[in-house]
Coordinates of C-alpha atoms and ligand atoms in Angstrom, one line a residue:
M30 CA 5.0 15.4 1.2
S31 CA 3.4 17.3 3.7
T32 CA 0.9 16.1 6.1
G33 CA -2.7 16.4 6.9
T34 CA -3.2 17.4 3.0
I35 CA -5.7 15.1 2.3
F36 CA -7.9 15.8 4.9
N37 CA -10.7 18.4 4.3
Q38 CA -11.9 20.4 7.0
P39 CA -14.9 18.9 8.3
K40 CA -18.2 21.1 9.0
A41 CA -18.6 20.3 12.6
A42 CA -15.5 19.0 13.8
V43 CA -15.5 15.9 16.2
R44 CA -12.9 16.4 18.9
L45 CA -11.2 13.2 20.5
P46 CA -10.7 13.5 24.3
S47 CA -7.2 15.2 24.7
D48 CA -5.9 12.5 26.8
L49 CA -6.4 10.1 23.9
I50 CA -4.7 12.5 21.5
E51 CA -1.7 12.8 24.2
A52 CA -1.7 9.0 24.7
I53 CA -1.2 8.6 20.7
N54 CA 1.5 11.0 20.8
K55 CA 3.4 10.0 23.6
A56 CA 3.3 6.2 22.5
A57 CA 4.5 7.1 19.1
E58 CA 7.5 8.9 20.5
P59 CA 9.7 5.8 20.5
F60 CA 9.4 5.4 16.7
P61 CA 10.4 8.9 15.0
I62 CA 10.7 9.5 11.2
P63 CA 14.4 9.2 10.3
D64 CA 15.6 12.6 8.6
G65 CA 14.5 13.0 5.1
K66 CA 12.6 9.8 4.9
E67 CA 9.5 9.9 2.8
Y68 CA 6.9 6.6 2.6
G69 CA 4.3 5.9 0.3
Y70 CA 1.6 2.9 0.5
G71 CA 2.3 1.2 -2.9
T72 CA 1.4 -1.8 -5.0
A73 CA 3.0 -3.9 -2.0
G74 CA 1.9 -1.7 0.7
F75 CA 4.9 -0.1 2.5
R76 CA 8.1 -1.9 2.0
M77 CA 11.9 -0.9 2.6
K78 CA 15.0 -1.7 4.6
A79 CA 13.6 -3.0 8.1
N80 CA 15.7 -0.8 10.1
A81 CA 15.2 2.5 8.0
G82 CA 12.0 3.6 10.0
L83 CA 9.7 1.0 9.3
D84 CA 8.9 1.0 12.9
H85 CA 7.2 4.7 12.6
V86 CA 5.1 3.0 9.8
M87 CA 3.9 0.2 11.6
Y88 CA 2.8 2.5 14.6
T89 CA 0.8 4.3 12.0
V90 CA -0.5 1.1 10.4
G91 CA -1.8 0.3 13.9
L92 CA -3.9 3.7 13.7
I93 CA -5.1 2.9 10.3
A94 CA -6.2 -0.5 10.9
A95 CA -8.2 0.5 14.1
A96 CA -9.8 3.2 12.0
R97 CA -10.6 0.9 9.2
S98 CA -12.1 -1.5 11.4
K99 CA -14.4 1.0 12.8
K100 CA -15.3 2.2 9.5
R101 CA -16.0 -1.4 8.3
N102 CA -17.6 -2.4 11.5
A103 CA -15.3 -5.6 11.1
T104 CA -12.1 -7.2 11.7
I105 CA -9.2 -5.7 9.9
G106 CA -5.8 -7.6 9.0
V107 CA -2.2 -6.8 8.9
M108 CA 0.4 -8.9 7.4
I109 CA 4.1 -8.0 8.1
T110 CA 6.4 -9.5 5.4
A111 CA 8.5 -8.2 2.3
S112 CA 7.6 -11.1 0.3
H113 CA 10.4 -11.9 -2.2
N114 CA 12.6 -9.1 -1.1
P115 CA 16.0 -9.7 0.6
A116 CA 16.3 -10.9 3.9
E117 CA 17.1 -7.3 5.7
D118 CA 13.6 -5.8 4.2
N119 CA 10.4 -5.9 5.5
G120 CA 7.1 -4.5 4.9
V121 CA 3.5 -4.3 5.7
K122 CA -0.1 -4.5 4.0
L123 CA -3.6 -3.8 5.5
V124 CA -6.2 -6.7 4.9
D125 CA -9.8 -5.7 4.4
P126 CA -12.5 -7.9 5.6
M127 CA -13.4 -10.2 3.3
G128 CA -9.5 -11.1 3.0
D129 CA -8.8 -8.7 0.0
M130 CA -6.5 -5.7 -0.3
L131 CA -6.9 -2.4 1.7
E132 CA -9.6 -0.3 -0.4
Q133 CA -7.6 1.8 -2.7
S134 CA -9.1 5.0 -1.4
W135 CA -7.8 4.5 2.0
E136 CA -4.0 4.2 0.8
K137 CA -3.6 7.8 0.9
Y138 CA -4.7 8.0 4.6
A139 CA -1.8 5.3 5.1
T140 CA 0.8 7.5 3.4
T141 CA -0.4 10.5 5.1
L142 CA -0.2 9.2 8.9
A143 CA 3.3 7.5 7.8
N144 CA 4.6 10.7 6.6
T145 CA 3.3 12.5 10.0
P146 CA 6.0 13.0 12.6
S147 CA 5.3 11.0 15.7
D148 CA 4.1 14.1 18.2
K149 CA 1.5 15.0 15.2
L150 CA -0.2 11.8 15.1
G151 CA -2.9 12.3 17.6
Q152 CA -3.9 15.3 15.7
A153 CA -3.6 13.2 12.3
Y154 CA -5.5 10.6 13.7
E155 CA -8.5 13.0 15.0
D156 CA -8.2 14.4 11.3
L157 CA -9.0 10.9 10.0
V158 CA -11.5 10.4 12.5
N159 CA -13.5 13.5 11.0
E160 CA -12.8 12.6 7.4
E161 CA -14.0 8.9 7.7
L162 CA -15.6 8.1 10.9
V163 CA -18.3 10.7 11.4
D164 CA -21.9 10.1 10.7
E165 CA -25.0 12.1 12.0
L166 CA -25.1 10.2 15.0
R167 CA -21.3 10.5 15.2
Q168 CA -21.2 7.0 16.6
I169 CA -18.5 5.4 13.8
H170 CA -15.4 6.2 16.2
D171 CA -17.3 4.6 19.3
R172 CA -17.4 1.4 17.5
P173 CA -15.2 -1.3 19.0
A174 CA -12.4 -1.9 16.6
K175 CA -10.7 -5.5 16.0
V176 CA -7.2 -6.2 14.4
V177 CA -5.6 -9.6 13.6
F178 CA -2.2 -9.6 12.5
G179 CA 0.7 -12.3 11.3
R180 CA 4.3 -12.1 10.2
D181 CA 6.6 -14.0 8.0
T182 CA 9.9 -15.4 9.3
R183 CA 11.9 -12.1 9.2
P184 CA 13.6 -11.4 12.5
S185 CA 12.8 -7.8 12.2
G186 CA 9.1 -8.8 12.5
V187 CA 9.4 -8.7 16.3
A188 CA 10.2 -5.4 16.9
L189 CA 7.7 -4.3 14.1
V190 CA 4.9 -6.0 15.7
K191 CA 5.8 -4.1 19.0
A192 CA 5.5 -0.9 17.3
M193 CA 2.3 -1.6 15.7
K194 CA 0.9 -2.9 19.1
A195 CA 1.9 0.4 20.9
A196 CA -0.8 2.3 18.4
L197 CA -3.3 -0.3 19.1
D198 CA -2.9 -0.3 23.1
A199 CA -2.9 3.5 22.9
L200 CA -6.5 3.5 21.1
K201 CA -7.3 0.5 23.5
V202 CA -8.1 -1.6 20.4
D203 CA -8.5 -5.3 20.7
Y204 CA -6.1 -7.3 18.7
T205 CA -4.9 -11.1 18.2
D206 CA -1.4 -11.8 17.2
Y207 CA -1.3 -14.9 15.0
G208 CA 2.5 -15.0 15.2
I209 CA 4.2 -16.5 12.2
L210 CA 1.9 -17.2 8.9
T211 CA 1.8 -17.0 5.3
T212 CA 0.3 -14.1 3.6
P213 CA -2.6 -16.2 2.3
Q214 CA -3.1 -17.6 5.6
L215 CA -3.6 -14.2 7.3
H216 CA -5.8 -13.3 4.5
Y217 CA -7.9 -16.6 4.9
I218 CA -8.1 -15.8 8.8
V219 CA -9.5 -12.4 8.4
R220 CA -12.3 -13.7 5.9
C221 CA -13.2 -16.5 8.1
I222 CA -13.7 -14.2 11.2
N223 CA -15.6 -11.7 9.2
T224 CA -18.2 -14.6 7.5
K225 CA -18.7 -16.3 10.8
G226 CA -22.3 -17.4 11.3
T227 CA -23.5 -15.8 7.8
A228 CA -24.5 -17.6 4.5
Y229 CA -20.9 -17.1 3.2
E230 CA -18.8 -18.7 6.0
F231 CA -15.5 -19.0 4.8
G232 CA -13.9 -21.7 7.2
E233 CA -12.7 -21.9 10.8
P234 CA -10.4 -19.0 11.6
T235 CA -7.3 -20.9 12.5
E236 CA -4.3 -22.2 10.9
E237 CA -5.6 -25.5 11.5
G238 CA -8.9 -24.7 9.9
Y239 CA -7.1 -23.4 6.9
Y240 CA -5.1 -27.1 6.3
K241 CA -8.3 -29.0 7.1
K242 CA -10.3 -27.0 4.5
M243 CA -7.6 -27.3 1.9
A244 CA -6.8 -31.1 2.8
S245 CA -10.3 -32.5 2.6
A246 CA -11.5 -30.5 -0.9
F247 CA -8.0 -32.2 -1.9
K248 CA -9.5 -35.5 -1.1
V249 CA -12.5 -35.0 -2.9
L250 CA -10.8 -33.8 -6.0
M251 CA -8.2 -36.7 -5.9
H252 CA -11.1 -39.5 -5.4
G253 CA -9.9 -42.4 -7.3
R254 CA -7.0 -40.7 -9.2
S255 CA -3.1 -40.8 -8.7
I256 CA -0.3 -38.1 -9.0
Q257 CA 2.6 -39.1 -11.2
G258 CA 5.7 -39.2 -9.5
S259 CA 6.5 -36.5 -6.6
V260 CA 6.7 -32.7 -6.8
T261 CA 9.7 -31.0 -5.2
V262 CA 8.8 -27.7 -3.7
D263 CA 11.5 -24.7 -2.9
C264 CA 10.1 -22.7 -0.2
A265 CA 12.6 -20.1 -0.5
N266 CA 13.9 -20.6 3.3
G267 CA 10.8 -18.7 4.1
V268 CA 7.5 -19.2 6.1
G269 CA 6.2 -21.4 3.1
G270 CA 8.3 -23.9 4.4
P271 CA 7.1 -24.9 8.1
K272 CA 3.5 -24.3 6.8
L273 CA 3.9 -26.7 3.8
R274 CA 5.4 -29.2 6.5
E275 CA 2.5 -28.7 8.7
L276 CA -0.1 -29.0 5.8
L277 CA 1.3 -32.1 5.0
K278 CA 0.3 -33.8 8.1
Y279 CA -3.3 -33.7 6.9
L280 CA -2.9 -34.7 3.1
P281 CA -2.8 -38.3 2.1
T282 CA 0.1 -40.0 1.0
G283 CA 0.1 -43.2 -1.5
Q284 CA -2.6 -44.0 -3.8
G285 CA -4.8 -40.9 -4.1
G286 CA -2.5 -38.9 -2.1
I287 CA 0.6 -36.5 -3.1
D288 CA 4.4 -36.9 -2.5
I289 CA 5.8 -33.4 -1.9
K290 CA 9.5 -33.1 -1.3
V291 CA 10.1 -29.9 0.7
V292 CA 13.4 -28.0 -0.1
N293 CA 14.9 -24.9 1.1
D294 CA 12.9 -24.7 4.0
D295 CA 15.2 -23.6 6.5
V296 CA 14.1 -20.6 8.6
S297 CA 16.8 -20.8 11.1
K298 CA 19.2 -18.7 9.1
P299 CA 17.5 -15.5 8.2
E300 CA 20.3 -14.4 5.7
I301 CA 19.2 -17.1 3.5
L302 CA 15.7 -16.0 2.9
N303 CA 14.9 -15.6 -0.8
Y304 CA 18.9 -16.2 -1.5
E305 CA 19.6 -17.9 -4.9
C306 CA 15.9 -19.6 -4.8
G307 CA 12.2 -19.1 -4.6
A308 CA 9.7 -18.0 -7.2
D309 CA 11.1 -14.5 -8.0
Y310 CA 14.6 -16.0 -8.3
V311 CA 13.4 -18.7 -11.0
K312 CA 11.3 -16.5 -12.7
T313 CA 13.5 -13.5 -13.1
K314 CA 16.5 -15.8 -13.8
Q315 CA 14.9 -18.1 -15.7
R316 CA 16.6 -21.2 -14.2
A317 CA 16.2 -23.4 -11.1
P318 CA 17.8 -23.0 -7.7
P319 CA 21.4 -24.1 -7.9
N320 CA 20.9 -26.5 -5.0
I321 CA 17.9 -28.1 -6.1
S322 CA 18.9 -31.6 -8.0
V323 CA 16.1 -33.4 -9.3
G324 CA 15.8 -36.1 -12.1
P325 CA 14.9 -35.4 -15.8
N326 CA 11.2 -34.1 -16.4
E327 CA 10.4 -34.2 -12.6
R328 CA 8.1 -31.4 -11.5
C329 CA 9.5 -28.7 -9.4
A330 CA 7.7 -25.5 -7.8
S331 CA 9.1 -22.6 -6.3
L332 CA 7.1 -20.5 -3.7
D333 CA 8.2 -16.8 -2.5
G334 CA 9.0 -15.5 0.8
D335 CA 5.6 -15.3 2.0
A336 CA 4.0 -18.1 0.1
D337 CA 1.5 -16.0 -2.1
R338 CA 3.5 -16.9 -5.5
V339 CA 4.2 -19.9 -7.3
V340 CA 5.9 -21.2 -10.4
Y341 CA 6.7 -24.6 -11.8
Y342 CA 9.7 -25.7 -14.0
Y343 CA 11.5 -28.8 -14.8
T344 CA 14.6 -30.0 -16.5
D345 CA 14.3 -32.4 -19.6
A346 CA 16.7 -35.2 -20.2
S347 CA 18.8 -32.9 -22.5
G348 CA 19.4 -30.5 -19.7
N349 CA 16.7 -27.9 -21.3
F350 CA 15.1 -25.6 -18.5
T351 CA 11.3 -25.1 -18.9
L352 CA 9.5 -22.7 -16.7
L353 CA 5.7 -23.2 -16.2
D354 CA 4.9 -19.8 -14.8
G355 CA 1.6 -17.9 -13.7
D356 CA 0.5 -17.8 -17.2
R357 CA 0.6 -21.7 -17.4
I358 CA -1.1 -22.1 -13.9
A359 CA -3.9 -19.6 -15.3
T360 CA -4.2 -21.7 -18.6
L361 CA -4.3 -25.1 -16.8
G362 CA -6.8 -24.0 -14.3
A363 CA -9.1 -22.4 -16.8
V364 CA -8.8 -25.8 -19.1
F365 CA -9.9 -28.0 -16.4
L366 CA -12.6 -25.5 -15.2
A367 CA -14.1 -25.1 -18.4
D368 CA -14.4 -28.9 -19.1
M369 CA -15.8 -29.5 -15.8
T370 CA -18.7 -27.2 -16.3
R371 CA -19.1 -28.5 -19.4
T372 CA -19.5 -32.3 -18.1
A373 CA -21.5 -30.9 -15.3
G374 CA -23.9 -29.3 -18.0
I375 CA -23.8 -25.9 -16.2
D376 CA -21.4 -24.4 -18.8
E377 CA -24.3 -21.9 -20.5
K378 CA -25.0 -20.6 -16.8
L379 CA -21.2 -19.6 -16.0
K380 CA -19.0 -17.1 -17.8
I381 CA -15.5 -18.1 -17.5
G382 CA -12.8 -15.1 -18.1
I383 CA -9.0 -14.9 -17.8
V384 CA -7.3 -11.9 -16.5
Q385 CA -3.8 -11.0 -17.0
T386 CA -1.3 -8.2 -17.1
A387 CA 1.0 -7.1 -19.8
Y388 CA 3.7 -9.3 -18.7
A389 CA 1.8 -12.4 -19.6
N390 CA 3.3 -14.1 -22.5
G391 CA 1.7 -13.3 -25.8
A392 CA 1.5 -16.9 -26.8
S393 CA -0.6 -17.6 -23.5
T394 CA -2.8 -14.9 -24.4
E395 CA -3.3 -16.2 -28.2
Y396 CA -3.8 -19.8 -26.7
V397 CA -6.7 -18.8 -24.5
E398 CA -8.6 -16.6 -27.1
K399 CA -8.0 -19.1 -29.9
V400 CA -7.9 -22.6 -28.5
L401 CA -9.9 -22.0 -25.3
K402 CA -12.1 -19.4 -26.8
L403 CA -12.3 -17.8 -23.4
P404 CA -12.6 -14.1 -22.8
V405 CA -9.1 -12.6 -22.0
E406 CA -8.6 -9.1 -20.1
C407 CA -5.6 -7.2 -19.4
T408 CA -5.3 -5.0 -16.3
N409 CA -2.7 -2.7 -14.6
T410 CA 0.2 -4.5 -12.8
G411 CA -0.8 -5.5 -9.2
V412 CA -2.8 -8.3 -7.9
K413 CA -5.8 -5.9 -6.5
H414 CA -6.3 -4.8 -10.3
L415 CA -6.7 -8.5 -11.3
H416 CA -8.6 -9.5 -8.6
H417 CA -11.3 -6.7 -9.2
A418 CA -11.5 -7.7 -12.8
A419 CA -11.7 -11.4 -12.1
A420 CA -14.6 -10.7 -9.6
R421 CA -16.7 -9.6 -12.5
Y422 CA -16.9 -13.2 -14.1
D423 CA -18.8 -16.3 -12.7
I424 CA -15.4 -18.0 -12.7
G425 CA -12.6 -15.6 -12.8
V426 CA -9.2 -16.6 -13.4
Y427 CA -6.3 -14.5 -12.5
F428 CA -2.6 -14.8 -12.4
E429 CA 0.3 -12.4 -12.9
A430 CA 3.3 -14.1 -15.0
N431 CA 5.1 -13.9 -12.0
G432 CA 2.9 -16.7 -10.2
H433 CA 0.7 -14.7 -8.0
G434 CA -2.9 -15.4 -8.6
T435 CA -6.0 -17.4 -7.9
I436 CA -9.7 -18.2 -9.1
L437 CA -12.6 -16.4 -8.0
F438 CA -16.0 -18.2 -7.9
S439 CA -19.1 -15.7 -7.6
E440 CA -22.3 -16.5 -5.8
N441 CA -24.2 -17.4 -8.8
A442 CA -21.3 -19.9 -9.5
I443 CA -21.3 -21.3 -6.2
R444 CA -25.2 -21.5 -6.1
T445 CA -25.1 -23.2 -9.5
I446 CA -22.4 -25.7 -8.6
R447 CA -23.7 -26.5 -5.3
G448 CA -27.7 -26.3 -6.1
T449 CA -27.7 -28.2 -9.4
E450 CA -29.4 -31.8 -9.2
P451 CA -26.8 -34.3 -11.0
K452 CA -28.5 -36.5 -13.7
S453 CA -25.6 -38.8 -14.4
P454 CA -22.9 -40.1 -12.0
G455 CA -20.6 -38.4 -14.6
Q456 CA -22.3 -35.2 -14.1
K457 CA -22.3 -35.6 -10.0
H458 CA -18.5 -36.1 -10.3
A459 CA -18.2 -33.2 -12.3
L460 CA -20.3 -31.0 -9.7
D461 CA -18.7 -32.4 -6.7
S462 CA -15.4 -31.8 -8.1
L463 CA -16.0 -28.3 -9.2
S464 CA -17.6 -27.6 -5.4
A465 CA -14.3 -29.1 -4.0
C466 CA -12.2 -26.6 -6.2
I467 CA -14.2 -23.5 -4.5
D468 CA -12.5 -24.9 -1.2
L469 CA -9.3 -26.0 -2.5
I470 CA -8.4 -22.5 -4.2
N471 CA -8.0 -19.6 -1.8
Q472 CA -10.8 -17.2 -2.9
A473 CA -9.7 -14.3 -0.7
V474 CA -6.2 -14.0 -2.2
G475 CA -3.5 -15.7 -4.5
D476 CA -2.0 -18.4 -2.3
A477 CA 1.0 -20.4 -3.5
I478 CA 0.3 -23.6 -1.5
S479 CA -3.2 -23.8 -2.4
D480 CA -2.2 -22.8 -6.1
M481 CA 0.1 -25.7 -6.2
L482 CA -2.2 -28.5 -4.9
F483 CA -4.8 -27.4 -7.6
A484 CA -2.2 -27.4 -10.4
E485 CA -1.3 -31.2 -9.1
V486 CA -4.9 -32.1 -9.0
V487 CA -5.4 -30.9 -12.5
L488 CA -2.5 -32.8 -13.7
A489 CA -3.5 -35.8 -12.1
H490 CA -6.9 -35.5 -13.8
K491 CA -5.2 -35.1 -17.1
T492 CA -2.4 -37.5 -16.8
W493 CA -0.3 -34.9 -18.0
T494 CA 3.7 -34.6 -17.5
P495 CA 5.1 -31.4 -17.4
E496 CA 6.0 -31.8 -20.7
N497 CA 2.7 -32.4 -21.9
W498 CA 1.5 -29.2 -20.0
K499 CA 4.5 -27.2 -21.9
N500 CA 3.1 -28.4 -25.1
T501 CA -0.1 -26.7 -24.8
Y502 CA 1.6 -23.7 -26.5
I503 CA 5.1 -22.7 -26.8
D504 CA 5.8 -19.4 -24.9
L505 CA 7.6 -16.7 -26.8
P506 CA 11.3 -15.9 -26.0
N507 CA 11.1 -12.7 -23.6
Y508 CA 13.1 -10.7 -21.6
L509 CA 12.1 -8.5 -18.5
R510 CA 15.3 -5.8 -17.8
R511 CA 15.2 -3.5 -14.8
V512 CA 16.6 0.1 -16.0
E513 CA 17.6 2.7 -13.3
V514 CA 16.7 6.1 -14.5
P515 CA 17.2 9.5 -12.7
D516 CA 13.3 10.2 -12.3
R517 CA 11.1 7.3 -13.2
R518 CA 8.0 9.3 -12.4
I519 CA 8.4 10.6 -16.0
F520 CA 7.2 7.2 -17.4
V521 CA 3.6 7.5 -17.3
A522 CA 1.8 4.3 -18.8
V523 CA -1.7 3.8 -20.0
D524 CA -4.1 1.1 -21.6
A525 CA -3.4 -1.3 -19.1
E526 CA 0.1 -0.2 -18.9
R527 CA 0.9 -1.3 -22.5
K528 CA 1.4 2.1 -23.8
L529 CA 3.6 5.3 -22.6
Q530 CA 1.8 8.5 -22.6
S531 CA 5.0 10.1 -21.5
P532 CA 7.8 10.9 -22.0
K533 CA 6.2 12.3 -25.3
G534 CA 7.1 10.7 -28.4
M535 CA 8.8 7.5 -27.0
Q536 CA 5.8 5.3 -27.7
E537 CA 5.9 6.0 -31.3
Q538 CA 9.7 5.2 -31.2
I539 CA 8.7 1.8 -29.2
D540 CA 6.3 1.1 -32.1
N541 CA 8.7 1.4 -34.6
L542 CA 11.1 -0.9 -33.2
V543 CA 8.7 -3.3 -32.4
R544 CA 7.5 -3.3 -36.2
L545 CA 11.1 -4.7 -37.0
Y546 CA 10.4 -7.9 -35.3
V547 CA 8.2 -11.0 -36.1
K548 CA 5.7 -11.2 -33.2
G549 CA 7.4 -8.5 -31.7
R550 CA 5.8 -7.1 -28.5
S551 CA 7.3 -4.3 -26.0
F552 CA 6.4 -2.0 -23.3
V553 CA 7.8 0.4 -20.6
R554 CA 6.3 0.9 -17.2
A555 CA 7.6 2.6 -14.1
S556 CA 7.9 0.1 -11.1
G557 CA 5.5 0.5 -8.6
T558 CA 7.7 -1.3 -5.7
E559 CA 11.3 -0.2 -6.9
D560 CA 13.1 2.8 -7.7
A561 CA 13.3 1.8 -11.6
V562 CA 11.7 1.4 -14.9
R563 CA 10.9 -2.3 -16.3
V564 CA 11.3 -3.0 -19.8
Y565 CA 9.7 -6.1 -21.3
A566 CA 10.1 -7.6 -24.8
E567 CA 9.2 -10.6 -26.6
A568 CA 9.7 -11.9 -30.1
A569 CA 9.6 -15.1 -32.2
T570 CA 13.3 -15.6 -31.4
R571 CA 15.4 -15.3 -28.2
T572 CA 18.0 -13.2 -30.2
E573 CA 15.2 -11.2 -31.7
A574 CA 13.5 -10.7 -28.2
G575 CA 17.0 -9.6 -26.9
K576 CA 17.8 -7.0 -29.5
L577 CA 14.4 -5.7 -29.1
A578 CA 14.6 -5.5 -25.4
S579 CA 18.1 -3.7 -25.8
S580 CA 17.1 -1.1 -28.4
V581 CA 14.0 -0.3 -26.2
E582 CA 16.2 -0.3 -23.0
E583 CA 18.6 2.5 -24.7
L584 CA 15.5 4.6 -25.6
V585 CA 14.7 4.5 -21.9
K586 CA 18.1 5.6 -21.0
G587 CA 18.5 8.3 -23.1
A588 CA 15.1 9.8 -22.0
Ligands
NG1_23 P1 6.3 -3.9 -9.9 O1 7.7 -3.6 -9.0 O2 5.4 -2.7 -9.9 O3 6.8 -4.2 -11.3 C1 6.3 -6.2 -8.9 C2 5.7 -7.2 -10.0 C3 4.2 -7.3 -9.9 C4 3.5 -7.3 -8.5 C5 3.9 -6.4 -7.7 C6 3.9 -6.5 -6.1 C7 6.6 -7.7 -12.1 C8 7.2 -7.2 -13.4 N1 6.1 -7.0 -11.2 O4 5.7 -4.9 -9.2 O5 3.6 -8.2 -10.7 O6 3.6 -8.7 -8.3 O7 5.8 -6.4 -7.7 O8 4.5 -7.6 -5.4 O9 6.6 -9.3 -11.7
ZN24 ZN1 4.7 -12.5 -2.0

């Protein structure tokens, strides 16, 4: 990857003061690119071994965050985390003003600057200024910038913050270090800051504000109801543990309250982060973390290492494990919101839709279309794609099967819910509940803690056990295989990543295999976060799903 390739030569170049260029280069000196290293801003931002040159990336992210802040004339966020990855990894993502992911058109700048050697960064920053921060009055670069950031519990985060601060200091940019936060908390804070004083004020831009907002919405939704039994929450020994414990101080217990048992919340031993626990472990292994012991049919939930994913599960009296994944949370939420809008008498005014990826279980898609009779859409993998699609509905429910997702309410939905005069106590209750959902569900980004509270509320409203929840539809048995190949880039997927365009002829071969199985479905795509290809297969029985997965895996290996 060569440097500066994405920058067009500006007609009338703006020159930054030479002492600023020198300051940028000088401050970058302690963070060189290791020999032969190539970086890329992918679906999960930058992610790698923390000691393999991530400090260089962090420095350049400081430059990008500053430039983006000037461009948007707003506060930009930076979250330092490697989510469900092992403890020795770390990563970083930029957060746009409304608490959403960095606009895709800027990802290439992040990649270019990351791949620029330290002594060329001043020049690369000037190129970026010319590309994006010059208007007729040449004033965009003169705007003040503001950057806020947080990190998960990984010890490497401390040094990474230092590298980024070096860039922000070189540019004399104002910043606030929020210390240790969950990913969704940082997104929440960014959105609060940027909406303060507007008609769309999101909340108090503090951690306490986050807990208070969620807890008061929870109380409204729980009014006169009770949650059956307790829920055991596995926090992956990550940041979700201490933050969930903090939230508990604001939540009611007893009648109308919630009994949360927090487990795997030890953040004092970095090496146990995500180790044999957490949402990713449970979803990929399709079993409970070995150290969780709960009674039959008791609800369990697992968060991932930065608390933006959640999955539920339980084990019945015969010892059968059942996973209630992101597809289940989406359908549970959609059922509830569809019922509530009907009771509130506003269902005609609001369009509800569900957005999934190809990894959604085929049975969930069928359930949404045929039973719930709601529109369902499939997008590329990666929450930014789902988020954009969901934003086109009044109530857009989006979840990846792995438990990452949220529900978006449009301006029209918020106005309708909060502006409709109730004509009966039942209608008033439904409108109040919907209004509280807008606050309980994190509108900025998928949030494990908020999603979990929402799921608990819905189960309480419906007086559903986890078994009732499971019985809404029966998942098709499925396998997700990770296949290492010499070059994953030859696997080009189209049609929301459900079909392969290349290697030539492979899709026809997959189609021929799929035809042999009842309810068979399989697709192949290159991972955006790992150097591997993923094979997904589902079929009517576990044996058949396994056979289909293996035969497609063989095709991929032979490519
Ligand atoms: P890749 O590695 O591109 O499959 C994985 C997840 C995504 C998403 C991203 C970002 C699966 C199959 N893929 O992407 O859903 O969460 O990581 O973390 O779960
Ligand atoms: Zn995560």
